Short mmCIF file of C-alpha atoms and ligand atoms in Angstrom, two decimals:
data_model
loop_
_atom_site.label_atom_id
_atom_site.label_comp_id
_atom_site.label_asym_id
_atom_site.label_seq_id
_atom_site.Cartn_x
_atom_site.Cartn_y
_atom_site.Cartn_z
CA UNK E 1 45.99 -41.22 -41.54
CA UNK E 2 46.70 -40.68 -38.27
CA UNK E 3 50.03 -41.69 -36.60
CA UNK E 4 51.86 -41.70 -33.00
CA UNK E 5 54.52 -39.40 -32.13
CA UNK E 6 56.83 -42.37 -32.44
CA UNK E 7 55.97 -43.29 -35.82
CA UNK E 8 56.00 -39.44 -36.87
CA UNK E 9 59.54 -39.32 -35.53
CA UNK E 10 60.37 -42.85 -36.94
CA UNK E 11 59.11 -41.59 -40.54
CA UNK E 12 60.96 -37.97 -40.57
CA UNK E 13 64.26 -39.44 -39.37
CA UNK E 14 63.68 -41.62 -42.72
CA UNK E 15 63.25 -38.72 -44.63
CA UNK E 16 59.31 -38.72 -44.95
CA UNK E 17 57.34 -35.53 -44.63
CA UNK E 18 54.63 -35.38 -42.10
CA UNK E 19 51.72 -33.42 -40.49
CA UNK E 20 52.20 -32.09 -36.80
CA UNK E 21 49.83 -29.92 -34.50
CA UNK E 22 51.02 -26.82 -33.06
CA UNK E 23 49.20 -24.10 -31.06
CA UNK E 24 48.86 -21.78 -33.82
CA UNK E 25 48.12 -24.25 -36.71
CA UNK E 26 49.07 -27.66 -38.07
CA UNK E 27 52.39 -27.90 -40.09
CA UNK E 28 53.94 -29.88 -42.65
CA UNK E 29 57.26 -30.85 -41.38
CA UNK E 30 60.44 -32.13 -42.88
CA UNK E 31 63.67 -32.66 -41.31
CA UNK E 32 65.41 -29.08 -42.17
CA UNK E 33 68.80 -30.76 -43.08
CA UNK E 34 66.99 -33.12 -45.56
CA UNK E 35 66.85 -31.25 -48.98
CA UNK E 36 65.05 -33.68 -50.71
CA UNK E 37 62.37 -34.11 -47.60
CA UNK E 38 62.11 -30.22 -47.86
CA UNK E 39 61.75 -29.99 -51.87
CA UNK E 40 58.56 -32.30 -51.24
CA UNK E 41 57.00 -29.74 -48.92
CA UNK E 42 57.39 -27.35 -51.38
CA UNK E 43 55.82 -29.61 -54.02
CA UNK E 44 52.94 -31.06 -51.89
CA UNK E 45 52.05 -27.43 -51.03
CA UNK E 46 52.59 -25.63 -54.27
CA UNK E 47 54.66 -23.36 -52.53
CA UNK E 48 56.75 -20.84 -54.51
CA UNK E 49 60.35 -21.39 -54.04
CA UNK E 50 61.07 -17.67 -52.69
CA UNK E 51 58.87 -18.00 -49.99
CA UNK E 52 61.16 -19.06 -47.02
CA UNK E 53 60.21 -21.86 -44.46
CA UNK E 54 60.17 -21.62 -40.56
CA UNK E 55 62.63 -23.85 -38.47
CA UNK E 56 61.20 -25.08 -35.47
CA UNK E 57 63.39 -25.96 -32.50
CA UNK E 58 62.67 -27.54 -29.26
CA UNK E 59 64.30 -24.32 -27.01
CA UNK E 60 66.34 -21.49 -26.70
CA UNK E 61 69.58 -23.47 -26.43
CA UNK E 62 69.07 -24.94 -29.84
CA UNK E 63 68.88 -21.50 -31.31
CA UNK E 64 72.60 -21.19 -30.15
CA UNK E 65 73.73 -23.72 -32.66
CA UNK E 66 72.33 -21.59 -35.40
CA UNK E 67 73.02 -18.03 -34.02
CA UNK E 68 75.86 -16.98 -31.68
CA UNK E 69 75.93 -14.38 -29.91
CA UNK E 70 72.18 -13.49 -29.63
CA UNK E 71 71.63 -10.20 -29.08
CA UNK E 72 69.97 -9.11 -25.42
CA UNK E 73 66.68 -7.98 -27.23
CA UNK E 74 66.45 -11.37 -28.73
CA UNK E 75 67.15 -13.16 -25.81
CA UNK E 76 64.19 -10.98 -24.18
CA UNK E 77 61.70 -12.02 -26.82
CA UNK E 78 62.47 -15.65 -26.39
CA UNK E 79 62.51 -15.97 -23.18
CA UNK E 80 58.92 -13.90 -22.89
CA UNK E 81 57.58 -15.68 -25.38
CA UNK E 82 59.02 -19.29 -26.45
CA UNK E 83 57.42 -21.65 -26.21
CA UNK E 84 54.79 -19.86 -28.33
CA UNK E 85 53.73 -17.79 -31.29
CA UNK E 86 56.49 -15.75 -31.95
CA UNK E 87 58.75 -16.35 -35.09
CA UNK E 88 62.20 -14.41 -35.06
CA UNK E 89 64.00 -13.81 -38.21
CA UNK E 90 67.91 -13.79 -37.70
CA UNK E 91 71.08 -13.61 -39.64
CA UNK E 92 72.93 -17.01 -39.64
CA UNK E 93 76.10 -18.52 -40.89
CA UNK E 94 74.54 -19.61 -44.13
CA UNK E 95 76.58 -23.00 -44.34
CA UNK E 96 74.33 -24.24 -41.59
CA UNK E 97 71.03 -24.01 -43.38
CA UNK E 98 70.34 -25.36 -46.56
CA UNK E 99 69.62 -22.44 -49.01
CA UNK E 100 66.07 -24.01 -50.11
CA UNK E 101 64.92 -23.49 -46.35
CA UNK E 102 65.88 -19.76 -46.71
CA UNK E 103 64.65 -19.56 -50.07
CA UNK E 104 68.50 -18.09 -50.68
CA UNK E 105 68.35 -15.25 -47.85
CA UNK E 106 71.15 -15.02 -45.46
CA UNK E 107 67.94 -15.11 -42.57
CA UNK E 108 66.41 -17.75 -41.21
CA UNK E 109 63.18 -17.24 -39.35
CA UNK E 110 63.22 -19.54 -35.84
CA UNK E 111 60.16 -20.60 -33.44
CA UNK E 112 59.68 -23.08 -30.64
CA UNK E 113 56.05 -23.85 -30.96
CA UNK E 114 53.92 -24.42 -27.88
CA UNK E 115 52.55 -27.97 -28.29
CA UNK E 116 54.37 -31.06 -26.33
CA UNK E 117 53.30 -33.77 -29.26
CA UNK E 118 55.54 -31.91 -31.33
CA UNK E 119 58.10 -30.68 -28.93
CA UNK E 120 58.68 -34.66 -28.29
CA UNK E 121 59.06 -35.03 -31.82
CA UNK E 122 61.39 -32.03 -32.04
CA UNK E 123 63.74 -33.43 -29.48
CA UNK E 124 63.78 -36.76 -31.17
CA UNK E 125 64.86 -35.64 -34.71
CA UNK E 126 65.82 -32.41 -34.35
CA UNK E 127 65.14 -29.08 -35.77
CA UNK E 128 62.27 -29.33 -38.36
CA UNK E 129 60.76 -27.13 -41.40
CA UNK E 130 57.26 -26.70 -40.91
CA UNK E 131 54.75 -24.21 -43.11
CA UNK E 132 51.47 -24.27 -42.59
CA UNK E 133 49.48 -27.49 -43.66
CA UNK E 134 47.62 -26.19 -46.10
CA UNK E 135 47.86 -26.00 -50.05
CA UNK E 136 49.60 -22.43 -50.73
CA UNK E 137 47.05 -19.71 -50.65
CA UNK E 138 44.10 -21.57 -49.37
CA UNK E 139 43.00 -21.17 -45.27
CA UNK E 140 45.48 -23.08 -42.76
CA UNK E 141 44.67 -26.01 -41.20
CA UNK E 142 43.77 -26.03 -37.46
CA UNK E 143 42.40 -29.63 -36.97
CA UNK E 144 43.64 -33.25 -38.94
CA UNK E 145 40.36 -33.13 -41.11
CA UNK E 146 41.98 -29.95 -42.66
CA UNK E 147 45.28 -31.52 -43.59
CA UNK E 148 43.20 -34.64 -45.14
CA UNK E 149 41.11 -32.09 -47.30
CA UNK E 150 43.83 -30.51 -48.52
CA UNK E 151 46.26 -33.61 -49.09
CA UNK E 152 44.24 -36.64 -48.80
CA UNK E 153 44.25 -39.51 -46.26
CA UNK E 154 47.42 -41.13 -47.43
CA UNK E 155 49.22 -38.10 -45.42
CA UNK E 156 50.47 -39.18 -42.00
CA UNK E 157 49.00 -36.77 -39.22
CA UNK E 158 49.74 -36.66 -35.85
CA UNK E 159 46.42 -36.06 -33.78
CA UNK E 160 46.76 -32.91 -31.37
CA UNK E 161 43.18 -31.87 -31.49
CA UNK E 162 42.11 -28.32 -32.67
CA UNK E 163 44.71 -25.61 -32.63
CA UNK E 164 44.32 -23.59 -29.62
CA UNK E 165 45.25 -20.46 -30.81
CA UNK E 166 44.09 -20.98 -34.20
CA UNK E 167 46.15 -18.35 -36.33
CA UNK E 168 49.67 -18.21 -37.37
CA UNK E 169 52.76 -17.19 -35.32
CA UNK E 170 53.61 -13.05 -35.45
CA UNK E 171 57.18 -13.20 -37.31
CA UNK E 172 59.28 -10.40 -36.41
CA UNK E 173 62.58 -8.97 -37.46
CA UNK E 174 65.52 -6.55 -36.16
CA UNK E 175 66.59 -3.98 -38.94
CA UNK E 176 69.36 -2.46 -37.36
CA UNK E 177 68.10 -1.17 -33.84
CA UNK E 178 64.40 -1.45 -34.75
CA UNK E 179 62.05 -4.32 -34.69
CA UNK E 180 59.56 -4.55 -37.29
CA UNK E 181 56.89 -7.45 -37.77
CA UNK E 182 57.09 -9.14 -40.96
CA UNK E 183 53.84 -10.83 -40.73
CA UNK E 184 51.08 -10.29 -38.20
CA UNK E 185 49.80 -13.12 -36.05
CA UNK E 186 48.34 -14.52 -32.86
CA UNK E 187 50.92 -12.05 -30.81
CA UNK E 188 49.93 -8.25 -31.14
CA UNK E 189 52.28 -5.55 -31.77
CA UNK E 190 51.53 -4.09 -28.12
CA UNK E 191 52.32 -7.29 -26.41
CA UNK E 192 55.72 -7.52 -28.36
CA UNK E 193 56.31 -3.79 -27.51
CA UNK E 194 55.51 -4.47 -23.71
CA UNK E 195 58.69 -6.81 -23.35
CA UNK E 196 61.08 -4.40 -25.82
CA UNK E 197 59.63 -1.24 -23.66
CA UNK E 198 59.93 0.44 -27.18
CA UNK E 199 57.75 0.73 -30.02
CA UNK E 200 57.66 -1.55 -33.05
CA UNK E 201 56.88 -1.12 -36.36
CA UNK E 202 54.03 -2.88 -38.20
CA UNK E 203 55.17 -3.01 -41.87
CA UNK E 204 58.02 -1.39 -44.24
CA UNK E 205 57.11 2.25 -44.32
CA UNK E 206 58.10 2.21 -48.17
CA UNK E 207 55.84 -0.43 -48.83
CA UNK E 208 58.70 -3.42 -49.27
CA UNK E 209 57.88 -6.82 -48.50
CA UNK E 210 59.77 -8.17 -45.72
CA UNK E 211 58.29 -11.56 -45.41
CA UNK E 212 58.08 -13.20 -48.91
CA UNK E 213 55.01 -15.15 -48.02
CA UNK E 214 52.64 -11.96 -47.53
CA UNK E 215 53.07 -11.22 -50.74
CA UNK E 216 50.82 -13.88 -52.05
CA UNK E 217 46.87 -14.14 -51.83
CA UNK E 218 46.31 -15.94 -48.55
CA UNK E 219 43.61 -17.77 -46.49
CA UNK E 220 41.47 -17.67 -49.26
CA UNK E 221 38.10 -19.96 -49.49
CA UNK E 222 36.93 -20.64 -52.99
CA UNK E 223 34.04 -18.51 -52.13
CA UNK E 224 34.09 -14.75 -53.00
CA UNK E 225 34.20 -13.15 -49.85
CA UNK E 226 32.80 -9.34 -49.26
CA UNK E 227 32.07 -6.63 -46.47
CA UNK E 228 28.63 -6.95 -44.94
CA UNK E 229 29.19 -3.05 -45.10
CA UNK E 230 28.07 -3.55 -48.78
CA UNK E 231 24.43 -4.90 -48.27
CA UNK E 232 21.46 -2.78 -47.14
CA UNK E 233 19.56 -6.20 -46.91
CA UNK E 234 20.96 -9.51 -45.45
CA UNK E 235 17.93 -11.49 -47.03
CA UNK E 236 19.03 -14.82 -48.73
CA UNK E 237 22.93 -13.82 -48.25
CA UNK E 238 25.34 -16.28 -46.64
CA UNK E 239 26.86 -14.30 -43.82
CA UNK E 240 29.86 -14.56 -41.46
CA UNK E 241 29.21 -12.63 -38.03
CA UNK E 242 29.27 -12.33 -34.48
CA UNK E 243 27.10 -14.55 -32.09
CA UNK E 244 25.06 -11.45 -30.13
CA UNK E 245 24.34 -10.02 -33.47
CA UNK E 246 21.28 -10.38 -35.37
CA UNK E 247 21.44 -10.88 -39.40
CA UNK E 248 18.10 -10.93 -40.68
CA UNK E 249 16.61 -13.35 -42.98
CA UNK E 250 19.81 -14.88 -44.16
CA UNK E 251 20.33 -18.10 -46.28
CA UNK E 252 22.98 -19.08 -43.46
CA UNK E 253 24.82 -17.72 -40.83
CA UNK E 254 28.17 -18.51 -39.74
CA UNK E 255 28.92 -17.40 -36.47
CA UNK E 256 33.17 -16.88 -35.55
CA UNK E 257 32.36 -16.24 -31.58
CA UNK E 258 30.97 -13.26 -29.68
CA UNK E 259 32.55 -9.93 -31.41
CA UNK E 260 33.98 -9.24 -27.82
CA UNK E 261 36.26 -12.50 -28.33
CA UNK E 262 39.28 -12.30 -30.46
CA UNK E 263 40.80 -15.28 -29.14
CA UNK E 264 37.46 -17.27 -29.76
CA UNK E 265 36.91 -15.62 -33.30
CA UNK E 266 40.63 -17.02 -34.50
CA UNK E 267 39.89 -20.59 -33.20
CA UNK E 268 36.88 -20.93 -35.24
CA UNK E 269 38.14 -18.46 -38.22
CA UNK E 270 40.00 -21.01 -40.70
CA UNK E 271 37.39 -23.54 -39.83
CA UNK E 272 34.76 -21.42 -41.10
CA UNK E 273 36.50 -20.39 -44.14
CA UNK E 274 37.05 -23.99 -44.84
CA UNK E 275 33.20 -24.62 -44.30
CA UNK E 276 32.39 -22.43 -47.09
CA UNK E 277 33.94 -24.53 -49.54
CA UNK E 278 32.77 -28.07 -48.26
CA UNK E 279 29.19 -26.41 -48.31
CA UNK E 280 30.05 -25.02 -51.94
CA UNK E 281 29.33 -21.63 -51.11
CA UNK E 282 29.94 -19.10 -54.05
CA UNK E 283 29.80 -15.66 -52.18
CA UNK E 284 29.55 -14.68 -48.53
CA UNK E 285 29.72 -11.36 -46.47
CA UNK E 286 31.68 -10.73 -43.69
CA UNK E 287 30.91 -8.70 -40.79
CA UNK E 288 33.97 -6.22 -40.41
CA UNK E 289 32.40 -4.34 -37.93
CA UNK E 290 34.97 -4.67 -34.88
CA UNK E 291 37.64 -3.18 -33.16
CA UNK E 292 41.12 -3.08 -35.27
CA UNK E 293 43.64 -2.89 -32.53
CA UNK E 294 45.52 -5.70 -30.75
CA UNK E 295 44.58 -9.44 -31.98
CA UNK E 296 41.64 -8.09 -34.18
CA UNK E 297 44.47 -6.18 -36.48
CA UNK E 298 45.52 -9.74 -37.45
CA UNK E 299 41.93 -11.09 -37.86
CA UNK E 300 40.84 -8.08 -39.98
CA UNK E 301 44.25 -8.59 -42.38
CA UNK E 302 43.45 -12.31 -42.45
CA UNK E 303 39.70 -11.88 -43.69
CA UNK E 304 41.16 -8.90 -46.05
CA UNK E 305 43.61 -11.51 -47.55
CA UNK E 306 40.91 -14.16 -47.79
CA UNK E 307 38.85 -11.80 -49.60
CA UNK E 308 41.47 -10.58 -51.93
CA UNK E 309 40.83 -11.84 -55.56
CA UNK E 310 40.56 -11.02 -58.68
CA UNK E 311 36.73 -11.04 -58.70
CA UNK E 312 36.71 -8.78 -55.79
CA UNK E 313 38.64 -5.69 -54.72
CA UNK E 314 36.14 -4.43 -52.83
CA UNK E 315 37.16 -4.83 -49.46
CA UNK E 316 40.71 -4.36 -49.94
CA UNK E 317 40.30 -0.51 -49.62
CA UNK E 318 38.08 -0.57 -46.40
CA UNK E 319 41.69 0.17 -44.44
CA UNK E 320 44.84 1.09 -46.51
CA UNK E 321 47.13 0.72 -43.67
CA UNK E 322 46.52 -2.93 -43.16
CA UNK E 323 47.04 -3.66 -46.65
CA UNK E 324 50.39 -2.03 -47.12
CA UNK E 325 52.39 -5.12 -46.84
CA UNK E 326 50.56 -7.11 -49.34
P1 AMP X 401 54.09 -19.97 -42.93
O1 AMP X 401 54.61 -20.80 -44.65
O2 AMP X 401 52.49 -20.28 -42.84
O3 AMP X 401 54.86 -20.91 -42.25
O4 AMP X 401 54.54 -18.73 -42.99
C1 AMP X 401 56.11 -18.51 -43.07
C2 AMP X 401 56.37 -16.83 -43.17
O5 AMP X 401 57.63 -16.92 -42.64
C3 AMP X 401 56.17 -16.43 -44.32
O6 AMP X 401 55.23 -15.37 -44.57
C4 AMP X 401 57.77 -16.52 -44.98
O7 AMP X 401 57.51 -15.70 -45.90
C5 AMP X 401 58.10 -15.98 -43.43
N1 AMP X 401 59.52 -16.02 -43.71
C6 AMP X 401 60.12 -17.32 -43.33
N2 AMP X 401 61.48 -17.15 -43.20
C7 AMP X 401 61.77 -15.89 -43.47
C8 AMP X 401 62.73 -15.44 -43.56
N3 AMP X 401 64.01 -15.69 -43.47
N4 AMP X 401 63.02 -13.74 -44.00
C9 AMP X 401 61.36 -13.21 -44.13
N5 AMP X 401 60.49 -13.98 -44.04
C10 AMP X 401 60.59 -15.33 -44.03
MG1 MG X 402 51.22 -20.55 -44.33
#
């Protein structure tokens, strides 16, 4: 059910849950301090309660209400990337944020989304928790129709069109003096390093999970996804690939975009994974032959997670390093 920004604000203030657009993916929103509404989000998404939620704020000033003083590097990152696809995990005064939001941790993840309609809602309502608007483990939603596929037409959605980025934010955390990426996302490690002027670690070296959400199966369609490199002949197969490449005699080919356009690939990624379900595809082969640096690394990680299920461990071994935080 499509609703206006004003209707969304009113519903949120009354303790309801609504779906809102962001530049990354659609989110399922509730007032961060309304425990009943926050609980409803976990229940609607079937999200494990040990997976904390990101608190979305309207601007950097609002962060100071939760965390003060802010260290210089946090300030530099926020100034460089907010509003935008960067989520920063920070130690907070735990009395200010319900335990359910933090999943009992002493930290909270914060982000300023870059979408005018949603920023307006946050200005009217205050900080919102807003995990991706999909059933846990399924591909995220990048259009209002995706939200409806997962939650039904009665769930209120503000229509902000298709998400301009199409994959989730990058989640980072400072551990002593070092920044670490807790979840890969639209912002690349290289972009963050450029602002900090120092190296950022991709994952915990000892394989410890920093971001609870990364340990779960994620972004997965019902179809079994395999790597195209396993195939000698594409005849009669369903292929996910790139516009300029020729895949002969396939049953059907879904094109992400050009292989040289990682941003375009992100924009179509979840839509294509969802299309597989819609068209009852049982098995598909993904062309994984693309660079693995910058934004491509996130795309690769999403495809690995999407293809990771009990029936298929085959794609997993392709690049060990990328999987080390699962
Ligand atoms: P999503 O549910 O798609 O919005 O993803 C949010 C991600 O941020 C998940 O992987 C969460 O586990 C992670 N996250 C949120 N808050 C924290 C926190 N305080 N510490 C570590 N990871 C967090
Ligand atoms: Mg999610």
